[in-house]
Structures are given as C-alpha cells and as structure tokens.
Short mmCIF file of C-alpha atoms and ligand atoms in Angstrom, two decimals:
data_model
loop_
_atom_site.label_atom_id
_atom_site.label_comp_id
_atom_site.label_asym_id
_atom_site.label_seq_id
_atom_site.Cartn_x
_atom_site.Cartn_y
_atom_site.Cartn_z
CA UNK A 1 2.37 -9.02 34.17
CA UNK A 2 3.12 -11.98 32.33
CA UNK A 3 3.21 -12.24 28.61
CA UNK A 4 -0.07 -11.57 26.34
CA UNK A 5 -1.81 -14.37 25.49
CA UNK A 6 -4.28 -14.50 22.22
CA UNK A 7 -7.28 -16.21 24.37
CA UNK A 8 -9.36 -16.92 21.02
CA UNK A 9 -9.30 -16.06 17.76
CA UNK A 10 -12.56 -17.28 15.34
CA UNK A 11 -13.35 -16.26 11.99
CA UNK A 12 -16.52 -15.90 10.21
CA UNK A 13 -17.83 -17.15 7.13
CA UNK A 14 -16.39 -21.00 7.34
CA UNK A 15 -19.76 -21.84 8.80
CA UNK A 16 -20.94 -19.87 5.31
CA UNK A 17 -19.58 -22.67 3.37
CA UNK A 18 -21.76 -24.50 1.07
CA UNK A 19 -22.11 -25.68 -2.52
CA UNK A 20 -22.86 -23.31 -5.49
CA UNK A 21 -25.78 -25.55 -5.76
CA UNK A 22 -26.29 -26.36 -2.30
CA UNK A 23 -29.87 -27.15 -0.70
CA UNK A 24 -31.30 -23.96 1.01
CA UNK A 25 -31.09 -23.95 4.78
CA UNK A 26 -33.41 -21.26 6.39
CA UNK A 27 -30.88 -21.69 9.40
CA UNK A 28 -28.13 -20.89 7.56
CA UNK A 29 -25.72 -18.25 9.25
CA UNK A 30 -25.38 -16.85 5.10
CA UNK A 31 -28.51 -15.38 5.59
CA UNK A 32 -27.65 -13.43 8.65
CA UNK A 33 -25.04 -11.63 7.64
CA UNK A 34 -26.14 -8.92 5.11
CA UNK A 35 -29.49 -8.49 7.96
CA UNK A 36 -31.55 -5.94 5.79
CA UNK A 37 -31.00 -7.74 2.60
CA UNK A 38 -33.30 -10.98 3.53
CA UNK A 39 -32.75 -12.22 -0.20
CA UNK A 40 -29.15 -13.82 0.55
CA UNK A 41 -28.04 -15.93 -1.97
CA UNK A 42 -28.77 -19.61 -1.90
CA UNK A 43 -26.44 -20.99 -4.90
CA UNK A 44 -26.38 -17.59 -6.62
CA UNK A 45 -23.63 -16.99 -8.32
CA UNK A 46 -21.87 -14.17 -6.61
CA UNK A 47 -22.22 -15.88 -3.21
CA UNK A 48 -19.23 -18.36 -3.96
CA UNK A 49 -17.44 -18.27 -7.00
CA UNK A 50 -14.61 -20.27 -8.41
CA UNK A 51 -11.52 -19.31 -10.40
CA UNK A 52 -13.28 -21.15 -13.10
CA UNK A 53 -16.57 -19.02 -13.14
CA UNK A 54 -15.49 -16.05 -11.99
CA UNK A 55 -14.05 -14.69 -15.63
CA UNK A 56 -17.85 -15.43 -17.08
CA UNK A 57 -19.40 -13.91 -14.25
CA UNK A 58 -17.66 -10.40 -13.65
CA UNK A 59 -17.39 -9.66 -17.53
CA UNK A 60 -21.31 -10.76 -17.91
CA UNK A 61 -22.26 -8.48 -14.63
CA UNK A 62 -19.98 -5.92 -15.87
CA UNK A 63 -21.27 -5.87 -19.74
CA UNK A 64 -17.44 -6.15 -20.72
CA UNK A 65 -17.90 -9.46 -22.94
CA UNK A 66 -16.37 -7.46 -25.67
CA UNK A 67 -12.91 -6.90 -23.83
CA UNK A 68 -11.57 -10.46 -24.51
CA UNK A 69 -8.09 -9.85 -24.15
CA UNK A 70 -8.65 -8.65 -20.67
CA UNK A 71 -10.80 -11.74 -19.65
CA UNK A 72 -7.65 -13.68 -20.97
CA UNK A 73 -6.04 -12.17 -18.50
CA UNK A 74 -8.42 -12.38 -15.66
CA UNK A 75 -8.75 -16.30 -16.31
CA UNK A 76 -4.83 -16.90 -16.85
CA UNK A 77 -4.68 -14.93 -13.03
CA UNK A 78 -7.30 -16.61 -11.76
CA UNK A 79 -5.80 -20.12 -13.04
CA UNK A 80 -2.65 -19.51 -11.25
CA UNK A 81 -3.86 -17.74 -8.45
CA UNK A 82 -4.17 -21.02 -5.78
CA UNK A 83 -7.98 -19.64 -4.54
CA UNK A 84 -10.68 -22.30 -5.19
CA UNK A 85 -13.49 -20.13 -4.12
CA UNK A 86 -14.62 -16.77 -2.45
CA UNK A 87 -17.33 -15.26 -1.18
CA UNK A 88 -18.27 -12.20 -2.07
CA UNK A 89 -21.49 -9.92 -0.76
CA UNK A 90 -22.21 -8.09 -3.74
CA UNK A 91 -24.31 -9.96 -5.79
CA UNK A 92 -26.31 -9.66 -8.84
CA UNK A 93 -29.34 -8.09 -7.30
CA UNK A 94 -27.11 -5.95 -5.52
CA UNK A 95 -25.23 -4.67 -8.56
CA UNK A 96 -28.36 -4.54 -10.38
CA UNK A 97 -29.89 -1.73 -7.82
CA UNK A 98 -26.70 -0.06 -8.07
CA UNK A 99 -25.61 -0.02 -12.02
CA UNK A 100 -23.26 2.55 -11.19
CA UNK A 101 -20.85 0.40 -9.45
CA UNK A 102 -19.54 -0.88 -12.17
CA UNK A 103 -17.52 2.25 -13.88
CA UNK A 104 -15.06 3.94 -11.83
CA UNK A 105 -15.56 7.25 -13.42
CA UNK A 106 -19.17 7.55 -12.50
CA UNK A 107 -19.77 8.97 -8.86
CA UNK A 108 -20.82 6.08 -6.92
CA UNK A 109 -19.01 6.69 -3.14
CA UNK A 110 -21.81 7.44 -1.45
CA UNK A 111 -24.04 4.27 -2.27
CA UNK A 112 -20.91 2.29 -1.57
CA UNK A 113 -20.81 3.85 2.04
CA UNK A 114 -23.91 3.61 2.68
CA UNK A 115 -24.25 -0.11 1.87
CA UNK A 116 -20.60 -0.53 3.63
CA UNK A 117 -21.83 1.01 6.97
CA UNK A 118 -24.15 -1.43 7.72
CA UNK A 119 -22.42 -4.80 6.25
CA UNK A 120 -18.93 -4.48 7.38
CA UNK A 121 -20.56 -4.29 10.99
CA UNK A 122 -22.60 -6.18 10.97
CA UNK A 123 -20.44 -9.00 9.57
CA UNK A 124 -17.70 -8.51 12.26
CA UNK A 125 -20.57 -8.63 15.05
CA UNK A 126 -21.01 -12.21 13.45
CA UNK A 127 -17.22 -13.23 14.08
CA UNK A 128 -17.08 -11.60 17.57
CA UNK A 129 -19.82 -13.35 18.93
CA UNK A 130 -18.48 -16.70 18.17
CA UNK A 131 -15.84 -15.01 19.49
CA UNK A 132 -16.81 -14.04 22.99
CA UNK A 133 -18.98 -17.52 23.05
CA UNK A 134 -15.52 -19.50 22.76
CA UNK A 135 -13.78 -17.13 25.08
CA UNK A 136 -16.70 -17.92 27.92
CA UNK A 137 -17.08 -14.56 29.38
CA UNK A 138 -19.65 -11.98 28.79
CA UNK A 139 -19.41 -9.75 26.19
CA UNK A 140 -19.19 -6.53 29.11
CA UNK A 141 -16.22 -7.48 30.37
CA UNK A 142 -14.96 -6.73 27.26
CA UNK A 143 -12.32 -3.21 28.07
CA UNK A 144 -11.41 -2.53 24.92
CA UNK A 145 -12.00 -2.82 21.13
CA UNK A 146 -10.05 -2.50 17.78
CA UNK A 147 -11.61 -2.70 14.73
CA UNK A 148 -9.52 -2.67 11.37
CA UNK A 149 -11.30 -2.14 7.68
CA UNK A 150 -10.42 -0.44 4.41
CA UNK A 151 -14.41 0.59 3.74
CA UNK A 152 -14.66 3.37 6.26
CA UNK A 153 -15.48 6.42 5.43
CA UNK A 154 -18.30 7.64 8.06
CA UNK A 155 -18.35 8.82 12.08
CA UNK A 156 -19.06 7.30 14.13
CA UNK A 157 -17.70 4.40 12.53
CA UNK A 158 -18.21 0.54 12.57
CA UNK A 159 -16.20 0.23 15.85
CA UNK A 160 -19.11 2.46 17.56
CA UNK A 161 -21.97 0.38 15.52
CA UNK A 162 -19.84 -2.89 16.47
CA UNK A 163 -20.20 -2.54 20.04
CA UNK A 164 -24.33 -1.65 20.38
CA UNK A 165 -24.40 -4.99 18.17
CA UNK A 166 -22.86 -6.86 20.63
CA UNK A 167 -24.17 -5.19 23.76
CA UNK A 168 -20.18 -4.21 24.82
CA UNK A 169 -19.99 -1.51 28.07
CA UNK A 170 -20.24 2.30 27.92
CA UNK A 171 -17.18 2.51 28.87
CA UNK A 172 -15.14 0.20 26.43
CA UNK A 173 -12.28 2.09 24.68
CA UNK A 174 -12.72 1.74 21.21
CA UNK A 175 -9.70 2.35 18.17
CA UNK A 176 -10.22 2.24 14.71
CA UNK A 177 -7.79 1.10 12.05
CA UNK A 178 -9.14 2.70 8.36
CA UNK A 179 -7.21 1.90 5.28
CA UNK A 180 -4.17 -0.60 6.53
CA UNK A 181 -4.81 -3.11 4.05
CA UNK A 182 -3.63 -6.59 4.39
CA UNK A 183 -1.46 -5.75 7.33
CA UNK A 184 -4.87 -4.38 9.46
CA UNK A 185 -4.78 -7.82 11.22
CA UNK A 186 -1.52 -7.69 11.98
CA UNK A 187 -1.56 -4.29 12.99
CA UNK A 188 -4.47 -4.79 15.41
CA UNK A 189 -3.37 -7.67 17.26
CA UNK A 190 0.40 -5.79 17.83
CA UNK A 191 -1.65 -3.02 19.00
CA UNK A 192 -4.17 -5.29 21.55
CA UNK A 193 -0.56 -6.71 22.83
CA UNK A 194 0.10 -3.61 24.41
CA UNK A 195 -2.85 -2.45 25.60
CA UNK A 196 -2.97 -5.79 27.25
CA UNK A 197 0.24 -5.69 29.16
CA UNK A 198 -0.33 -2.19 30.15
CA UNK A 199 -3.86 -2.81 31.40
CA UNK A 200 -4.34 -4.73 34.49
CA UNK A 201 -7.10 -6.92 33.70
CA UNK A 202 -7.88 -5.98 30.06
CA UNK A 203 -9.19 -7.96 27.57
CA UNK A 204 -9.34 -6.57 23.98
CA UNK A 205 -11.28 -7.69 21.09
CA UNK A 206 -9.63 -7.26 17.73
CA UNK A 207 -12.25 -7.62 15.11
CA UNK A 208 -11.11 -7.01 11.38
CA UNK A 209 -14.08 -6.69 8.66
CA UNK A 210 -14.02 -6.24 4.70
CA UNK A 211 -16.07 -6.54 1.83
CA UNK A 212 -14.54 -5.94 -1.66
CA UNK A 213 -18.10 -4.00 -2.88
CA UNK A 214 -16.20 -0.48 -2.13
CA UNK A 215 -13.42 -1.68 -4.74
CA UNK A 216 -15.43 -3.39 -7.52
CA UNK A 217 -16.09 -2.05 -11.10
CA UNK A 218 -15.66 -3.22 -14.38
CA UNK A 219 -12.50 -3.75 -16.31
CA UNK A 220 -10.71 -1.58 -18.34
CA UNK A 221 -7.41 -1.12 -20.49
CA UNK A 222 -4.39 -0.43 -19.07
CA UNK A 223 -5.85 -0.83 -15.40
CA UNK A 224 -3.92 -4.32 -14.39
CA UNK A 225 -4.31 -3.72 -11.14
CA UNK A 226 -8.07 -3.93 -10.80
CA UNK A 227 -7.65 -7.31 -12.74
CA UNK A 228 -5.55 -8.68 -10.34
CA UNK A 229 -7.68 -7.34 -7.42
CA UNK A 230 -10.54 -9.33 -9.17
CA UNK A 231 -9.13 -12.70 -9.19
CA UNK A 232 -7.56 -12.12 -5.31
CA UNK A 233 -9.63 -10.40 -3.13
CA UNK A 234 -12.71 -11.73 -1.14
CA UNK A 235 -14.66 -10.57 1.83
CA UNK A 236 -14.82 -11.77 5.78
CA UNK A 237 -14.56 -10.71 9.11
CA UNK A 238 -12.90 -12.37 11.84
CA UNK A 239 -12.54 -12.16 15.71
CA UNK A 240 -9.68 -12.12 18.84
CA UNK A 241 -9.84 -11.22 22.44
CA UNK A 242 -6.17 -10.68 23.37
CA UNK A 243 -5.60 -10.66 26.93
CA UNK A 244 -2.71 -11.01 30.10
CA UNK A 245 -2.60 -13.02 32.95
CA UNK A 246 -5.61 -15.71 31.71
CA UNK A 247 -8.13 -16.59 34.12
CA UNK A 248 -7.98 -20.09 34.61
CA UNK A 249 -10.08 -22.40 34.05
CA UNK A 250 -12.78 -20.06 32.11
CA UNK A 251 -10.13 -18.68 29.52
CA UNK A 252 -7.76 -20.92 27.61
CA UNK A 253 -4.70 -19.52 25.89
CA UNK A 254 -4.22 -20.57 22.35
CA UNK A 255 -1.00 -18.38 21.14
CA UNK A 256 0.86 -16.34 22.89
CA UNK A 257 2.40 -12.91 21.41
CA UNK A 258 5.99 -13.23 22.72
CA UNK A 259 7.03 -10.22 20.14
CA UNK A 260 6.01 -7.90 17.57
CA UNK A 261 7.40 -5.43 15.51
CA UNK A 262 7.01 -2.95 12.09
CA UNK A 263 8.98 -2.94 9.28
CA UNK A 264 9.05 -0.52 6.51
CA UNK A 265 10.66 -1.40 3.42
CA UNK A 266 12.70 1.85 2.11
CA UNK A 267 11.27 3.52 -1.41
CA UNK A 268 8.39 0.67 -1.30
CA UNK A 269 5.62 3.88 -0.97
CA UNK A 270 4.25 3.15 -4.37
CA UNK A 271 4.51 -0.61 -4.68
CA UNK A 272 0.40 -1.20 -2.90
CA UNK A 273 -1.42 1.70 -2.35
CA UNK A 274 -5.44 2.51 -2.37
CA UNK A 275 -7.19 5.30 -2.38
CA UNK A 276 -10.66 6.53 -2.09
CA UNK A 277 -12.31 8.00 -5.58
CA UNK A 278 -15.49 9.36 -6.32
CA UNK A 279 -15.86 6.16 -7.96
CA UNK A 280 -15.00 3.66 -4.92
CA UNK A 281 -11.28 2.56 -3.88
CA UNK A 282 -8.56 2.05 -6.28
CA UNK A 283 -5.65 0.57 -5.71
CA UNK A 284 -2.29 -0.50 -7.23
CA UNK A 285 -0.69 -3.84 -6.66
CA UNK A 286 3.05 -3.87 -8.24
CA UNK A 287 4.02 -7.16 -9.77
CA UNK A 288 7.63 -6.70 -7.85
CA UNK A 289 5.42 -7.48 -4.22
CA UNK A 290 6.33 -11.26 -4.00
CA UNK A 291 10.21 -10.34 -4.71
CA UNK A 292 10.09 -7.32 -2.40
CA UNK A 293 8.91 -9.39 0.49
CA UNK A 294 10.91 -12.11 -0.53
CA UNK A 295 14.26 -9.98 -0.20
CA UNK A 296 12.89 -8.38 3.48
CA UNK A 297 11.34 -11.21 5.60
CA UNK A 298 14.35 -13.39 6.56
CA UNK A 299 15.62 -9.94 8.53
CA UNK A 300 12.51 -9.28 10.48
CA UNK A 301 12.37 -12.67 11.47
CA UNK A 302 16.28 -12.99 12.65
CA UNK A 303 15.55 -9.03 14.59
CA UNK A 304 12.25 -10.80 15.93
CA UNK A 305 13.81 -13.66 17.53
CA UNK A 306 17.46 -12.09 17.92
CA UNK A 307 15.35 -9.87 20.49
CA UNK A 308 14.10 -12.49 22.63
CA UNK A 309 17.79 -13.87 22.30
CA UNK A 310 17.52 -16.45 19.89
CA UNK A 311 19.99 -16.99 17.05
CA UNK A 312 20.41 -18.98 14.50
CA UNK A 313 16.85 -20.66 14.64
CA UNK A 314 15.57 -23.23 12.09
CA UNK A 315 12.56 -21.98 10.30
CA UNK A 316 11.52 -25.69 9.33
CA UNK A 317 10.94 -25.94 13.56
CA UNK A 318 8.29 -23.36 13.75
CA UNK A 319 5.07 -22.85 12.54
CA UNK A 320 4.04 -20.35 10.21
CA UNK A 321 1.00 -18.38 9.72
CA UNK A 322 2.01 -15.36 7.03
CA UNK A 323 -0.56 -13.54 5.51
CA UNK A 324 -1.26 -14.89 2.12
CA UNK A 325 -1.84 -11.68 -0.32
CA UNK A 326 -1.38 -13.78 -3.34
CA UNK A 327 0.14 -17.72 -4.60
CA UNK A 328 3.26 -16.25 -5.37
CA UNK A 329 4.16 -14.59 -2.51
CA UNK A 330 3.39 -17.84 -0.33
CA UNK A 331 6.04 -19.21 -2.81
CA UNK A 332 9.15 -16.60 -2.69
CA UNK A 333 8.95 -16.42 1.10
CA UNK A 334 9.12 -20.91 1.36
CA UNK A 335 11.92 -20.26 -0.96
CA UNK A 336 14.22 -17.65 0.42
CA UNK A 337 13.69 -19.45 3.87
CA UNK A 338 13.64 -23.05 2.54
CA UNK A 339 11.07 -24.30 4.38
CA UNK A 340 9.54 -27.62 4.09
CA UNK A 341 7.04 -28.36 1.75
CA UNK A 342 3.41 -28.16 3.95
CA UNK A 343 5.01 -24.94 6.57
CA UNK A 344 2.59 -22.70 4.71
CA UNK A 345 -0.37 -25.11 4.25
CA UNK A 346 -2.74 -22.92 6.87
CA UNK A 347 -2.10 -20.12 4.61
CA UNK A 348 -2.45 -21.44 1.32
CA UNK A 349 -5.74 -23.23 2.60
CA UNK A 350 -6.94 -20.28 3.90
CA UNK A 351 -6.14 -18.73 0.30
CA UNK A 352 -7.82 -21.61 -1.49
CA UNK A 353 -10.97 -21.32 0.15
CA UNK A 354 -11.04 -18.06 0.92
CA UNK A 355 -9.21 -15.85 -1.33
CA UNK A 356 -7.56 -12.36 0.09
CA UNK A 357 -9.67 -11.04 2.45
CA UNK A 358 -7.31 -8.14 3.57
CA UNK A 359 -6.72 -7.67 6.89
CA UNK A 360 -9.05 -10.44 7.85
CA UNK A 361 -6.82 -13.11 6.29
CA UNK A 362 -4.03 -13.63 8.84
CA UNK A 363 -6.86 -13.74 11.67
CA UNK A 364 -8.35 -17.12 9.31
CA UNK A 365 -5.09 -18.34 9.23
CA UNK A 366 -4.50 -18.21 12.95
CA UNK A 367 -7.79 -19.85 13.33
CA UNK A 368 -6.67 -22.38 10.85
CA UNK A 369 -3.66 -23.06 12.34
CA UNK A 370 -4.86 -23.99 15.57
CA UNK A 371 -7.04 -26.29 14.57
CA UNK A 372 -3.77 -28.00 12.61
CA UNK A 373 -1.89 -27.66 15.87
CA UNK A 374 -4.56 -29.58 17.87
CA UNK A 375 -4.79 -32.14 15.52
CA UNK A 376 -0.77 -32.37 14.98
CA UNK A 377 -0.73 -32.53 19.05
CA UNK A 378 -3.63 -35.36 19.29
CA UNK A 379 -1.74 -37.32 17.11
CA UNK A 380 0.52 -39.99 19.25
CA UNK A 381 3.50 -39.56 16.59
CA UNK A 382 2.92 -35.79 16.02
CA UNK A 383 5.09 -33.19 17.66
CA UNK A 384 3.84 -29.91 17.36
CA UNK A 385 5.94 -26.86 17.10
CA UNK A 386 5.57 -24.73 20.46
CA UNK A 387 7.24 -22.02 18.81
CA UNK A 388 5.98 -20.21 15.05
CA UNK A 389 5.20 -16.73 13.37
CA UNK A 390 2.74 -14.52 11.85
CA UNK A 391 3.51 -12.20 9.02
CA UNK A 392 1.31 -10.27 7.34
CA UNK A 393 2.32 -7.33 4.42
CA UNK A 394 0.54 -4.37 3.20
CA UNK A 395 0.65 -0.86 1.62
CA UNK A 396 4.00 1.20 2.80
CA UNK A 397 5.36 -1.84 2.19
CA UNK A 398 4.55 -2.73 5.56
CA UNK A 399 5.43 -5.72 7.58
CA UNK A 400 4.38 -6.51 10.62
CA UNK A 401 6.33 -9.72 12.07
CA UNK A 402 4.91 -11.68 14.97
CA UNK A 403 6.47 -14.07 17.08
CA UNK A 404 4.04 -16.80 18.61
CA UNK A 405 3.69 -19.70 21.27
CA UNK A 406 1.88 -22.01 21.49
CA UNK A 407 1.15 -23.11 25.40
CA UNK A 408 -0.84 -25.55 25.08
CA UNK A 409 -1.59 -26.90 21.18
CA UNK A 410 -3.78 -29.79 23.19
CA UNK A 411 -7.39 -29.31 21.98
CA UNK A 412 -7.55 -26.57 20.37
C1 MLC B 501 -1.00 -12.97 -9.85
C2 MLC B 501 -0.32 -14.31 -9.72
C3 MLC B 501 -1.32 -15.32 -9.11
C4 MLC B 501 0.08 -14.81 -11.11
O1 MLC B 501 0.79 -16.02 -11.02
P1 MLC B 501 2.23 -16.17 -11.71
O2 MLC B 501 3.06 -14.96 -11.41
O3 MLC B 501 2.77 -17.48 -11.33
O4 MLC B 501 1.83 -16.24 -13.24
P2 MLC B 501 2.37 -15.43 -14.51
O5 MLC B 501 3.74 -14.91 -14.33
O6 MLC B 501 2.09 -16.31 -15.68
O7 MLC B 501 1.38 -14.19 -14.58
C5 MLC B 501 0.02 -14.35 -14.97
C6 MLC B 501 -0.51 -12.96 -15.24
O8 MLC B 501 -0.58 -12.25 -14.00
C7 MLC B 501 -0.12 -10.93 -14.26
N1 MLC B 501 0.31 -10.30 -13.02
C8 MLC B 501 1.17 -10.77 -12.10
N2 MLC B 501 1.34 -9.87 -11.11
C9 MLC B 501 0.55 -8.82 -11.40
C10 MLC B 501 0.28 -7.59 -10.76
N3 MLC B 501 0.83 -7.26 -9.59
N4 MLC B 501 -0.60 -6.74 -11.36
C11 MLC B 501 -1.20 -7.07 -12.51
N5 MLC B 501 -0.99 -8.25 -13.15
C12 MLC B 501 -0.12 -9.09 -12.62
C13 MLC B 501 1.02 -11.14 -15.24
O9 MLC B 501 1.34 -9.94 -15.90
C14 MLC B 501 0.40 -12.16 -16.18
O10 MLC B 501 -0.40 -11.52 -17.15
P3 MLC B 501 -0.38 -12.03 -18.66
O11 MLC B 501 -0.79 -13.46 -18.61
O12 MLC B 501 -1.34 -11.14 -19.36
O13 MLC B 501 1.05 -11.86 -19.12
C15 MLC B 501 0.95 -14.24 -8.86
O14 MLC B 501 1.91 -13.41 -9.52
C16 MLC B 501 0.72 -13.68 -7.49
O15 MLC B 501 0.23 -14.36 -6.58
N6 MLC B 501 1.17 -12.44 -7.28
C17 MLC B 501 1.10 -11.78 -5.98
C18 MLC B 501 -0.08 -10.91 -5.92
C19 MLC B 501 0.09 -9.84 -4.91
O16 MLC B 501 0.99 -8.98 -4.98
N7 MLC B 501 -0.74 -9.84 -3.87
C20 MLC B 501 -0.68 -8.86 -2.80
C21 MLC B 501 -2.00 -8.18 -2.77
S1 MLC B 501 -1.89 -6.80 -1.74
C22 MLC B 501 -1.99 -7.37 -0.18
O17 MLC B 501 -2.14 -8.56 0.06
C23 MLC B 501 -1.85 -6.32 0.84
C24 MLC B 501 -2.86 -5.20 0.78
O18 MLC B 501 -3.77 -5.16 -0.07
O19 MLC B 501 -2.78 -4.32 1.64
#
C-alpha cells in the first residue's frame, strides 16, 4: 500500500469568530455548539476574550480582586503571551450555576463531568462533520475512529457519544486517547497512520476535543502554574480522516505522513503533568519547557528524516507546523534551528487567535497551513515547500515528530 495520506483535516470554531461586540446571528454555528445551553453568548464576555480583558474578567468571576500581585502576574503573562483572543465555553452564567468551580479544594468533579460529557462531544461532532463534508464521502464509510481529550472521565466515553452524533457504522473501531495533553493530536494522527497502512481500505477519523472548564478555578498563592494555564489555554475541537491509497477524484490528499515517531526526553516526568482532583484537573507547567524542547527537537528531526535517508536537510526549505504550547517555545525552537523569520507563522497565528487548545492545536495549525500552502502555490512567484513537519510536545516530556508532504499544495 502506498504511503498514508491526511485526506482532510478541518477545525472548528474559526467559523465561531466574531467581535466581542458583534451583531447577533441566530445562524451562527456559536450557538450550536454547547446544544442544551441555548443561551450562547453573543458578545459576552467569556465567549472571546483578549489578553487585555482577560486579567479583569477571571479575578472579577473568581472574587480574587484582592490578590493584586497575582493579577500582576496574570496580565504581565498574558502581555507576553502572543494570543490575541480565545474562546472559552464556560461563561458567566455557567460559572454562576456552578460557584464551586472556582476553588480547587471544594469537590466539584462531578459537575465538571457531567457538563464535559456532553460539550466535548458534541463540539468534536461539529469539526468532524465539516470534516466528512470536505472529504465527500459518507460518514459510514468511516472504519475507524480516534478521539483524543484530557476531560474524560466517564464510559462509554465521547468516542462512543461521537459516533451516534454523526451517524458512523456499528461496526467502526473506536480508540480513545484520555489525558495526552498537547501531544493528543499528534499522538492520534501517528496512530491513524498505521491503522491506515495496515487496513486495506480504511479511513480513520481523528477528532481531538477540549474545553478548559475541567481545569478552571480561581487563583491562589504559590500556584504559578494555574496562572500560566489561565493566560494559555483555550478550548476547540478539530477533525482528520487519514487514509491509504486515495480514491481519486472524490478524495484529495492534502499532506502526506511520510514518518512518525516518539520521543521521550530522559528525567522530564515532572516538567508538565495533570492530574484529576476532587476539585477538577491540575496541572504543572515548568518554566524550563521552552529550553527543554529547545535542547531535544533538532535530534528528532535529523532521526526523522535520517530514516527516510535524508541528511543534512535545510530546515529554512520545509514547512513547519509545531504545536504552539506557549510564545516562547515558538521562539527557542526558530532559534536553535535558525529558521527564517515567518517558518512558524501558521503556528503563532493559530496561537494568536486561538490560544492553546491542547491537543487540538496542531490539528488548527495543519488546517492553517494548508490554506498558506494553497495560497503560496497560487501565487505565480511562490514556490511552496513540498516537504515540512509537525511537532507537537506534551506531558512525559513527550514529542511526537512528524514528517509531511505535501502532493499537491494547488487549491487547498
Ligand atoms: C509564559 C510566557 C508567555 C512568558 O513570556 P516570557 O518568558 O517572555 O516573559 P518573562 O520572562 O518576563 O515572564 C513573565 C512571567 O511569566 C512567568 N512564567 C514563565 N514561565 C512560567 C511557568 N512555566 N509557570 C509559571 N509562570 C511562568 C515568569 O515567572 C514571569 O512572572 P513574573 O512577571 O511574576 O516574574 C513564556 O515564558 C512562554 O510562552 N512560556 C512557555 C509556556 C509553556 O511551557 N507552555 C506549554 C504548555 S503545556 C503544553 O503545551 C503541553 C500540554 O499541556 O500537554
């Protein structure tokens, strides 16, 4: 079988995009995706937020005004942090019906779940089917699913709820990936790769869903780490169907996966890690991240392409699609590999306007990319790069190292 082609990848929540202040659209794709809480936000504040309201808004919501040191610190973050905006599903009238959420020590896991169980689906069925719409086939022919979140916590679980939404066969084989983080994507699409070339015929949709609500809660002293997580993380779901041997002319290849492989950095166990509380997940973000990926990327990449038999290759002739966790990171790894100013732009748009979502990110950036590649392609003096990668990082510290082509970048 030949080599696995990515046949689409969408994301959800572009179409989302709107003004604070925007005029209200009944038609509006916002006010399908929470489907049992009618009352989505038109220009409410926790709908999409800023770096420059976002301090106001979580210590107001949170009834921390008094804790000014740590909204210094949640402003100076969110000033450096290169997001513009993010959206985020729990809102005020959320929060208010569940006062709980916002102090960790109080027991508040099994409202989170609840609320989780039904958005986190229900969001992803809103990628997929743009999804399977692009892709041109119907949703049954559809073999297999995986489906990556860090808010599970039930059986059956979203993957099982996922697949009645979009009306996917009996008989699909369904995975789910609980807890990976920011490398979920990453994970999932490795993962679809070889179920693909070991599958005559199959065609896998990766879906990857998160919504920050099972991490939030108010600040407190000495807990950095859910300050950070504040001013980073944002929620969205996006969509691939991975497949071999495309049928032509219904499916059209966008990238395909010439290689993947896992990386563990050594004694990097504590560096990210999350767990579930009685309180809702906590995790722990160590400031050394952006220099411990910094130090380990260049030697994935030269085992990724030293396995397909290429040496020596010049990073500033690929194009790049790395997961972007956080500003700084974006910036160590263009600096230890010198790339050219504009190499990283998918990703740090993608971070601008979206924030962190997690393992949903890298699937944006894809999507992002390939609507740079088209354009780069459509453009007489443009040459796009056939060749690129996709990196994307998470708790272990695990990378997960991608390399892509791109057969045909016309039109996508
Ligand atoms: C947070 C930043 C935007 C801050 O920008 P700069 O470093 O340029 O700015 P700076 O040095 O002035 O720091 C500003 C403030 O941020 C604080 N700060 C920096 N890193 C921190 C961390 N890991 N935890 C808590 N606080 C942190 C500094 O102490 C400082 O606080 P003060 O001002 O009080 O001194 C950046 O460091 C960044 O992008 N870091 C990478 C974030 C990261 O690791 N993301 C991965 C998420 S996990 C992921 O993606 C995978 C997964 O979840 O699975």
């Amino acid at each position: 079988m030949s080599g696995t082609t990515v046949i689409c990848v969408l994301d959800e929540l572009r179409r989302r995009q709107r003004s604070r202040h925007g005029p209200r659209d009944e038609a509006c794709p916002a006010r399908r995706w929470a489907g049992s809480r009618a009352r989505h936000r038109h220009g409410e504040p926790a709908d999409v937020l800023g770096p420059g309201q976002y301090p106001d808004y979580y210590f107001r919501v949170t009834n921390s005004e008094h804790l000014t040191d740590l909204k210094g610190k949640l402003t100076r973050i969110c000033n450096k942090s290169g997001i513009k905006q993010r959206f985020i599903h729990l809102d005020e009238e959320l929060l208010a019906a569940n006062p709980d959420f916002k102090d960790r020590t109080l027991p508040s896991l099994d409202a989170r779940v609840e609320i989780a169980s039904a958005a986190v689906p229900e969001l992803a069925a809103s990628a997929a089917a743009k999804a399977i719409a692009e892709w041109g086939r119907p949703a049954t022919d559809i073999t297999h699913l995986i489906f990556s979140t860090y808010s599970g916590a039930r059986a059956p679980s979203a993957d099982r709820r996922l697949a009645s939404l979009l009306g996917l066969s009996p008989t699909v084989s369904r995975t789910i990936l609980n807890l990976h983080g920011c490398y979920g994507g990453g994970r999932s699409l490795q993962l679809a790769k070889e179920l693909a070339e070991n599958n005559r015929g199959a065609r896998v949709l990766v879906a990857c869903s998160e919504i920050t609500l099972i991490a939030f809660y108010g600040p407190e002293g000495g807990c950095p780490d859910n300050i950070l997580g504040q001013a980073l993380f944002g929620d969205g779901a996006g969509a691939v169907i991975v497949g071999a041997d495309p049928v032509s002319p219904v499916e059209r290849p966008l990238f395909e996966m010439a290689f993947a492989s896992q990386t563990t950095i050594p004694e990097t166990e504590d560096a990210i890690s999350m767990q579930i509380n009685k309180g809702g997940m906590e995790y722990h973000i160590s400031n050394q991240v952006p220099r411990l990926l910094g130090c380990n990327v260049e030697r994935c990449l030269v085992d990724a392409f030293g396995a397909l038999g290429i040496h020596n290759a010049n990073w500033n002739n690929l194009f790049w699609a790395i997961h972007p966790g956080g500003r700084a990171i974006l910036d160590h790894i263009e600096g230890v590999l010198g790339l050219d100013d504009g190499k990283l732009a998918a990703s740090r748009h993608v971070l601008s306007e979206f924030g962190n979502m997690s393992g949903t990110t890298v699937i944006f950036v894809l999507d992002e990319l390939r609507r740079r590649l088209g354009q780069a392609a459509n453009q007489e003096e443009g040459q796009a790069p056939e060749w690129g990668v996709m990196m994307a990082f998470g708790p272990g510290i695990t990378i997960e190292t991608m390399v892509l082509h791109a057969p045909a970048a016309e039109g996508n």
